[in-house]
Amino acid sequence: MKVTVEQVFEAGVVGAGGAGFPTHVKLSARADTVLINAAECEPLLHKDKEILRDYTDIVLEGLQIAMQLVGAERGVIGIKGKYHDVIEKLERLIPPRVEIVPLPDAYPSGDEFILVYEALGRIIPPGGIPLHVGAVVINVETAFNVAQAASQPVVEKYLTIAGAVKEPVTLRVPVGVTLAECLELAGGATVENPQLMVGGVMMGYLEENPQALVDKTTGGVIVLPEDHIVIRRRRQDWKQIARIGRSACDQCSFCTELCPRWLLGHPIEPHRAMRSLGFNLVGEANVQGTVFCCECNLCSLYSCPEDLDPKNVCAQNKRRILAEKRRWENPPFVPERADRLLKNRRAPTARLMRKLGLTVYPNVGPLVERTVVPRRVGIKLKQHVGAPCEPVVQVGDRVERGQVIGRPPMANGKPALGAPVHASIAGRVSAINDGIIWIERE
């Protein structure tokens, strides 16, 4: 099926892996390779692998459409080599000019900088994007949505519910349902006062409100007890992080030695950033390198033998430097470091899960055909990188499933960066407030 960039925009397709970058912008570029990110390196999450297994044809169609739109001669699917059944199915159906690259079972293999190196042998420079090395990277679910863009907008979301639940599952639910409704489909929590890590234990966030809404970027929910180490670490405030880090960091440099971006040759050295807790080193070049931190959390949750939090120290420095609008021109770049060191310094997922106390939970998430039939949904006007959408409906309007209810604002005669949002159920608009359009089923 032929799909245009305009149809991808109108369908509201955004990156489904977490960031929500509008896909039509990526597909307006020119590149020699389109790379499908099927690495899914967050522990206990399975939705990309499940989509790829159950909807192989549709994902491959989305990949071919993306290749055609960017003029790519080559398509690559990067997936963990341990998923033998999915790879075998792909090998039976793979079209011309598309290849499969098995990836190591390590974290963060799904980081697109690491993925581009592992799958294509190319190193994205500091501050760069995959396009700078001739590649466009899209998520499995994003490719699925691209394939359907001509006929169906993004009104459903796939996500894994795992951890302390009765039945870990991957679900397809309407955009705008609550996390609590999704949790019920997994049989409910198996612990009192369950805590919800949305997006994963490494790069996700702790959501205190079970009535929070699923949007286009919600990739999964890991349920944990309130005394779990991941939850206790997330609840540390900056004052605690700084005080403990200032007193306990011994500058062992493990956080730097295992940092994925440092291993690619980028000028980030978290152990040096830790020095900024005791000294004013924001102007120092090595602390300025924190602007290249991808916030993967490997340094804080895996590398540091003292259980300190270099990631948050880097993030604090990064935000301060960016707020001051200071730019590091021509930062040092040592790409040969990747070939020398990266292979032997990967963080195996099994070891990461043991350290985080996650091996007590089943590491499965089969895609099941059960879903929520919600009484109402809340459609966020901002589910993407860019400007929030503006409502194009009013309270009291009757809307159909798939109808556009919000559009990016116009800027200089064209839509601002963003993507339209659509009604995920038929019903009536009951309220528009706090950046959410509420729709009640009639």
Coordinates of C-alpha atoms in Angstrom, one line a residue:
M1 CA 0.0 0.0 0.0
K2 CA 1.3 3.5 -0.9
V3 CA 1.5 5.8 2.1
T4 CA 2.6 9.5 1.9
V5 CA 4.4 11.6 4.5
E6 CA 1.3 13.7 4.7
Q7 CA -0.8 10.6 5.6
V8 CA 1.7 9.7 8.3
F9 CA 1.3 13.2 9.7
E10 CA -2.5 13.1 9.5
A11 CA -2.6 9.7 11.2
G12 CA -0.7 11.2 14.2
V13 CA 2.2 8.7 14.1
V14 CA 4.9 9.5 16.6
G15 CA 7.8 7.5 18.0
A16 CA 6.2 4.8 20.1
G17 CA 9.3 3.8 22.0
G18 CA 9.2 6.7 24.5
A19 CA 10.2 10.1 23.1
G20 CA 7.3 10.6 20.8
F21 CA 9.2 12.4 18.0
P22 CA 6.8 13.0 15.1
T23 CA 7.5 10.3 12.5
H24 CA 6.5 12.4 9.5
V25 CA 9.5 14.6 10.1
K26 CA 11.9 11.6 10.1
L27 CA 10.3 10.3 6.9
S28 CA 10.7 13.6 5.2
A29 CA 14.5 13.3 5.3
R30 CA 16.8 11.4 2.9
A31 CA 18.8 8.4 4.1
D32 CA 20.5 5.3 2.7
T33 CA 19.2 3.0 5.5
V34 CA 16.1 2.6 7.6
L35 CA 16.7 0.7 10.9
I36 CA 13.9 -0.9 12.9
N37 CA 14.7 -0.7 16.6
A38 CA 13.5 -4.1 18.0
A39 CA 16.1 -4.3 20.7
E40 CA 13.7 -3.5 23.6
C41 CA 16.4 -3.5 26.2
E42 CA 14.4 -2.3 29.3
P43 CA 14.1 -5.4 31.6
L44 CA 10.7 -7.1 31.6
L45 CA 9.3 -5.3 28.6
H46 CA 8.2 -7.3 25.6
K47 CA 5.7 -5.4 23.5
D48 CA 8.0 -4.8 20.4
K49 CA 9.0 -8.4 20.2
E50 CA 5.4 -9.5 20.5
I51 CA 4.2 -7.1 17.8
L52 CA 7.0 -8.2 15.5
R53 CA 6.0 -11.9 16.1
D54 CA 2.2 -11.5 15.7
Y55 CA 2.2 -8.8 13.0
T56 CA 5.3 -9.5 11.1
D57 CA 3.8 -8.6 7.7
I58 CA 2.5 -5.3 8.8
V59 CA 5.8 -4.2 10.4
L60 CA 7.7 -5.3 7.3
E61 CA 5.2 -3.3 5.2
G62 CA 5.8 -0.2 7.4
L63 CA 9.6 -0.7 7.0
Q64 CA 9.3 -0.8 3.2
I65 CA 7.1 2.3 3.2
A66 CA 9.7 4.1 5.3
M67 CA 12.4 3.0 3.0
Q68 CA 10.5 4.3 0.0
L69 CA 9.8 7.6 1.6
V70 CA 13.4 8.4 2.6
G71 CA 14.9 6.8 -0.5
A72 CA 16.7 4.1 1.4
E73 CA 18.3 1.2 -0.5
R74 CA 18.6 -0.8 2.7
G75 CA 16.4 -1.8 5.6
V76 CA 17.7 -3.4 8.8
I77 CA 15.9 -5.0 11.7
G78 CA 18.0 -4.9 14.9
I79 CA 16.6 -7.5 17.3
K80 CA 18.1 -9.5 20.2
G81 CA 19.6 -12.7 18.9
K82 CA 18.0 -14.7 21.8
Y83 CA 14.5 -14.3 20.1
H84 CA 15.1 -17.2 17.8
D85 CA 11.4 -17.8 17.0
V86 CA 10.9 -14.2 15.9
I87 CA 14.1 -14.2 13.8
E88 CA 13.1 -17.5 12.1
K89 CA 9.7 -16.0 11.2
L90 CA 11.3 -12.9 9.9
E91 CA 13.8 -14.9 7.8
R92 CA 10.8 -16.6 6.0
L93 CA 9.1 -13.4 5.2
I94 CA 11.9 -10.9 4.8
P95 CA 11.6 -8.8 1.5
P96 CA 14.5 -7.9 -0.8
R97 CA 17.0 -5.3 0.5
V98 CA 16.0 -6.0 4.1
E99 CA 18.3 -7.8 6.6
I100 CA 18.2 -8.9 10.2
V101 CA 21.0 -8.1 12.6
P102 CA 21.0 -10.2 15.8
L103 CA 21.9 -8.0 18.8
P104 CA 23.5 -9.0 22.2
D105 CA 21.2 -9.3 25.2
A106 CA 22.6 -6.2 26.9
Y107 CA 21.6 -2.8 28.2
P108 CA 21.1 -0.3 26.6
S109 CA 21.1 -2.0 23.2
G110 CA 17.9 -0.1 22.4
D111 CA 19.6 3.3 22.7
E112 CA 19.6 4.4 19.1
F113 CA 23.3 5.5 19.3
I114 CA 24.3 2.0 20.5
L115 CA 21.9 0.4 18.0
V116 CA 23.3 2.3 15.0
Y117 CA 26.8 1.1 16.0
E118 CA 25.8 -2.5 16.7
A119 CA 23.6 -2.9 13.6
L120 CA 25.3 -0.7 11.1
G121 CA 28.9 -0.2 12.4
R122 CA 28.4 3.6 12.3
I123 CA 29.1 6.0 15.2
I124 CA 26.8 9.0 15.6
P125 CA 29.0 12.0 16.6
P126 CA 28.3 13.9 19.9
G127 CA 25.2 16.0 19.6
G128 CA 24.2 14.2 16.4
I129 CA 21.3 12.1 15.3
P130 CA 21.2 8.9 13.2
L131 CA 20.5 11.0 10.1
H132 CA 24.0 12.4 10.4
V133 CA 25.4 8.9 9.5
G134 CA 22.8 8.2 6.8
A135 CA 20.2 6.3 8.9
V136 CA 16.6 6.8 10.0
V137 CA 15.6 4.8 13.1
I138 CA 12.0 3.9 13.9
N139 CA 10.5 1.7 16.6
V140 CA 8.6 -1.6 15.8
E141 CA 5.3 -0.2 16.8
T142 CA 6.0 3.0 14.9
A143 CA 6.6 0.9 11.7
F144 CA 3.3 -0.9 12.5
N145 CA 1.5 2.5 12.6
V146 CA 3.2 3.8 9.5
A147 CA 1.8 0.8 7.6
Q148 CA -1.7 1.6 8.7
A149 CA -1.4 5.4 8.3
A150 CA -3.5 5.5 5.1
S151 CA -6.5 3.8 6.7
Q152 CA -6.3 4.2 10.4
P153 CA -4.9 6.9 12.7
V154 CA -3.1 6.1 16.0
V155 CA -6.0 5.4 18.4
E156 CA -4.6 2.3 20.1
K157 CA -1.4 1.6 22.1
Y158 CA 0.5 -1.6 22.8
L159 CA 2.1 -1.9 26.2
T160 CA 3.5 -4.5 28.5
I161 CA 2.2 -4.8 32.1
A162 CA 4.8 -6.8 34.1
G163 CA 6.5 -7.2 37.5
A164 CA 4.4 -7.8 40.6
V165 CA 1.2 -8.7 38.7
K166 CA -0.7 -12.0 38.5
E167 CA -0.2 -12.4 34.8
P168 CA 2.4 -10.4 32.9
V169 CA 0.9 -9.5 29.5
T170 CA 1.2 -7.3 26.5
L171 CA -2.0 -5.5 25.6
R172 CA -3.6 -3.4 22.9
V173 CA -5.7 -0.7 24.5
P174 CA -7.4 2.6 23.4
V175 CA -5.2 5.7 23.9
G176 CA -6.5 7.6 26.9
V177 CA -7.5 4.7 29.2
T178 CA -6.0 4.7 32.7
L179 CA -3.0 2.7 34.0
A180 CA -5.4 1.2 36.6
E181 CA -7.6 -0.2 33.8
C182 CA -4.6 -1.8 32.2
L183 CA -3.4 -3.3 35.5
E184 CA -6.7 -5.0 35.9
L185 CA -6.2 -6.8 32.6
A186 CA -3.0 -8.3 34.0
G187 CA -5.0 -9.7 36.9
G188 CA -4.1 -6.9 39.3
A189 CA -1.1 -6.3 41.5
T190 CA 0.3 -9.0 43.8
V191 CA 1.6 -6.6 46.4
E192 CA 0.1 -4.0 48.7
N193 CA 0.4 -0.4 47.6
P194 CA 1.9 -1.2 44.2
Q195 CA 4.2 1.3 42.6
L196 CA 4.1 2.0 38.9
M197 CA 7.3 2.5 36.8
V198 CA 6.0 3.7 33.5
G199 CA 8.3 3.1 30.5
G200 CA 10.6 0.7 32.4
V201 CA 12.8 0.6 35.5
M202 CA 15.8 2.2 33.9
M203 CA 14.6 5.1 31.9
G204 CA 11.0 5.2 32.9
Y205 CA 9.4 7.3 35.6
L206 CA 7.6 6.6 38.9
E207 CA 3.9 7.4 38.4
E208 CA 2.2 8.0 41.7
N209 CA -1.3 8.2 40.2
P210 CA -2.9 4.9 38.9
Q211 CA -5.5 7.0 37.2
A212 CA -2.8 8.5 34.9
L213 CA -3.5 8.1 31.2
V214 CA -2.0 5.9 28.5
D215 CA -0.7 8.0 25.6
K216 CA 1.0 7.2 22.3
T217 CA 4.4 6.9 24.0
T218 CA 3.5 4.5 26.9
G219 CA 5.5 1.4 26.2
G220 CA 4.9 -0.5 29.5
V221 CA 4.3 -0.5 33.2
I222 CA 6.5 -2.3 35.7
V223 CA 4.7 -2.9 39.0
L224 CA 6.9 -3.1 42.1
P225 CA 6.5 -3.1 45.9
E226 CA 7.1 0.2 47.6
D227 CA 10.2 -1.1 49.4
H228 CA 11.9 -2.2 46.1
I229 CA 15.4 -0.8 45.6
V230 CA 14.3 0.8 42.3
I231 CA 11.4 2.6 44.0
R232 CA 13.6 3.7 46.9
R233 CA 16.2 5.1 44.6
R234 CA 13.6 7.0 42.6
R235 CA 12.3 8.6 45.7
Q236 CA 15.6 10.1 46.7
D237 CA 15.5 13.9 46.3
W238 CA 18.4 16.1 44.9
K239 CA 19.5 17.1 48.4
Q240 CA 20.0 13.4 49.4
I241 CA 21.7 12.6 46.1
A242 CA 24.1 15.5 46.4
R243 CA 24.9 14.9 50.1
I244 CA 25.6 11.2 49.7
G245 CA 27.5 11.6 46.5
R246 CA 29.7 14.3 47.9
S247 CA 30.6 12.2 50.9
A248 CA 30.9 8.7 49.4
C249 CA 32.2 9.0 45.8
D250 CA 35.8 7.6 45.7
Q251 CA 36.3 8.5 42.0
C252 CA 36.7 4.9 41.0
S253 CA 35.5 5.8 37.4
F254 CA 33.4 2.7 36.9
C255 CA 30.5 5.0 35.9
T256 CA 32.6 6.3 33.1
E257 CA 34.3 3.0 32.1
L258 CA 30.9 1.5 31.5
C259 CA 29.1 4.5 30.1
P260 CA 27.6 3.7 26.7
R261 CA 28.2 7.1 25.3
W262 CA 31.7 7.4 26.6
L263 CA 32.4 3.9 25.0
L264 CA 31.2 5.4 21.7
G265 CA 33.9 8.1 22.0
H266 CA 31.7 10.9 23.3
P267 CA 33.2 13.4 25.8
I268 CA 31.1 12.5 28.8
E269 CA 32.9 11.3 32.0
P270 CA 30.4 10.9 34.8
H271 CA 33.0 10.3 37.5
R272 CA 34.4 13.8 36.7
A273 CA 30.8 15.2 36.9
M274 CA 30.6 13.8 40.4
R275 CA 33.3 16.2 41.4
S276 CA 31.0 19.1 40.7
L277 CA 29.1 18.1 43.9
G278 CA 32.0 19.4 45.9
F279 CA 33.6 21.9 43.5
N280 CA 32.3 24.5 41.1
L281 CA 33.4 22.7 37.9
V282 CA 30.5 23.6 35.5
G283 CA 32.9 25.5 33.3
E284 CA 35.3 22.5 33.1
A285 CA 35.3 20.7 29.7
N286 CA 34.7 17.3 31.2
V287 CA 31.7 18.5 33.1
Q288 CA 30.4 20.3 30.0
G289 CA 30.4 16.8 28.5
T290 CA 27.3 16.0 30.6
V291 CA 25.2 17.6 27.9
F292 CA 25.8 14.4 25.9
C293 CA 24.4 12.1 28.7
C294 CA 21.5 10.0 27.4
E295 CA 20.3 9.4 31.0
C296 CA 20.2 5.6 30.5
N297 CA 20.8 5.2 34.3
L298 CA 23.4 2.5 33.8
C299 CA 25.9 4.4 35.9
S300 CA 23.5 4.8 38.8
L301 CA 21.7 1.5 38.8
Y302 CA 24.5 -0.9 37.6
S303 CA 28.0 0.5 37.5
C304 CA 28.5 2.4 40.7
P305 CA 29.7 0.1 43.6
E306 CA 28.5 2.7 46.1
D307 CA 25.0 2.9 44.7
L308 CA 25.4 6.6 44.1
D309 CA 23.6 8.5 41.4
P310 CA 25.9 9.9 38.7
K311 CA 23.0 10.0 36.2
N312 CA 21.2 12.6 38.2
V313 CA 24.3 14.6 38.8
C314 CA 25.0 14.6 35.0
A315 CA 21.3 15.5 34.4
Q316 CA 21.5 18.4 36.8
N317 CA 24.7 19.7 35.2
K318 CA 23.2 19.2 31.7
R319 CA 20.1 21.2 32.5
R320 CA 22.1 24.0 34.0
I321 CA 24.5 24.2 31.1
L322 CA 21.6 24.1 28.5
A323 CA 19.7 26.7 30.5
E324 CA 22.7 29.0 30.3
K325 CA 22.7 28.4 26.5
R326 CA 26.4 27.4 26.5
R327 CA 27.4 25.3 23.5
W328 CA 30.5 23.2 23.3
E329 CA 31.8 23.8 19.8
N330 CA 33.8 20.9 18.3
P331 CA 33.7 18.6 21.3
P332 CA 36.4 15.9 21.3
F333 CA 35.3 12.7 19.7
V334 CA 37.2 9.4 19.9
P335 CA 35.2 7.0 17.8
E336 CA 37.9 4.3 17.8
R337 CA 37.2 3.7 21.5
A338 CA 34.0 1.8 20.5
D339 CA 35.9 -0.9 18.5
R340 CA 38.5 -1.3 21.3
L341 CA 36.2 -1.4 24.3
L342 CA 32.5 -1.6 23.8
K343 CA 32.1 -5.3 23.1
N344 CA 33.8 -6.3 26.4
R345 CA 32.0 -3.7 28.5
R346 CA 28.4 -4.4 27.7
A347 CA 26.0 -4.8 30.6
P348 CA 24.3 -8.2 30.3
T349 CA 20.6 -7.9 30.9
A350 CA 20.5 -11.0 33.1
R351 CA 23.2 -9.4 35.4
L352 CA 21.4 -6.1 35.4
M353 CA 18.1 -7.8 36.4
R354 CA 19.9 -9.7 39.2
K355 CA 21.4 -6.5 40.6
L356 CA 18.0 -4.8 40.5
G357 CA 16.1 -7.6 42.2
L358 CA 13.9 -8.3 39.1
T359 CA 14.6 -12.0 38.6
V360 CA 11.8 -12.9 41.0
Y361 CA 9.3 -11.7 38.3
P362 CA 8.5 -13.8 35.2
N363 CA 10.4 -12.3 32.2
V364 CA 7.5 -12.9 29.8
G365 CA 4.8 -10.7 28.3
P366 CA 2.7 -12.5 25.7
L367 CA 0.3 -10.5 23.5
V368 CA -3.2 -11.3 24.6
E369 CA -6.5 -10.4 22.9
R370 CA -8.1 -8.7 25.8
T371 CA -8.7 -5.0 26.0
V372 CA -10.4 -2.2 27.9
V373 CA -13.9 -1.0 26.9
P374 CA -13.7 2.3 28.7
R375 CA -16.6 4.4 29.8
R376 CA -14.5 7.4 29.1
V377 CA -11.0 8.3 27.8
G378 CA -8.7 11.3 28.3
I379 CA -6.8 12.3 25.2
K380 CA -3.7 14.4 26.0
L381 CA -3.1 17.3 23.6
K382 CA 0.7 16.8 24.0
Q383 CA 1.8 13.2 23.3
H384 CA 4.8 14.1 21.2
V385 CA 8.0 16.2 21.0
G386 CA 7.0 19.7 19.9
A387 CA 4.1 22.0 20.5
P388 CA 0.9 20.8 22.2
C389 CA -2.1 20.4 19.9
E390 CA -5.0 22.8 20.0
P391 CA -8.5 21.4 20.3
V392 CA -10.6 21.4 17.1
V393 CA -13.7 20.2 19.0
Q394 CA -15.8 21.8 21.8
V395 CA -17.5 20.5 24.9
G396 CA -20.7 18.8 23.8
D397 CA -19.5 17.8 20.4
R398 CA -20.2 14.2 19.2
V399 CA -17.1 12.5 17.9
E400 CA -16.4 9.3 16.1
R401 CA -13.5 6.9 16.8
G402 CA -10.5 8.0 14.7
Q403 CA -11.8 11.6 14.3
V404 CA -9.2 14.4 14.6
I405 CA -9.8 16.3 17.9
G406 CA -6.6 18.3 18.2
R407 CA -4.0 19.7 15.8
P408 CA -0.6 21.3 16.1
P409 CA -0.8 25.1 16.1
M410 CA 0.2 26.9 12.9
A411 CA 3.6 28.6 12.9
N412 CA 4.8 30.7 9.9
G413 CA 2.0 29.3 7.7
K414 CA 2.6 25.6 8.5
P415 CA 1.9 23.3 11.4
A416 CA 4.4 23.5 14.3
L417 CA 6.4 20.4 15.2
G418 CA 3.8 17.9 16.5
A419 CA 1.2 15.5 15.4
P420 CA -2.6 15.4 15.4
V421 CA -4.5 13.5 18.1
H422 CA -7.6 11.5 17.5
A423 CA -10.6 10.2 19.5
S424 CA -10.0 6.6 20.5
I425 CA -13.7 5.9 21.2
A426 CA -17.0 7.2 19.8
G427 CA -18.8 9.5 22.2
R428 CA -19.3 13.0 23.4
V429 CA -16.7 15.6 24.5
S430 CA -17.5 16.1 28.2
A431 CA -14.6 18.4 29.1
I432 CA -11.4 20.1 27.9
N433 CA -9.1 21.0 30.7
D434 CA -5.4 20.8 31.8
G435 CA -4.3 19.8 28.3
I436 CA -6.7 16.8 28.0
I437 CA -9.9 16.3 25.9
W438 CA -12.3 14.0 27.8
I439 CA -14.7 11.8 25.8
E440 CA -17.6 10.0 27.4
R441 CA -19.1 6.9 25.7
E442 CA -22.8 7.3 25.0

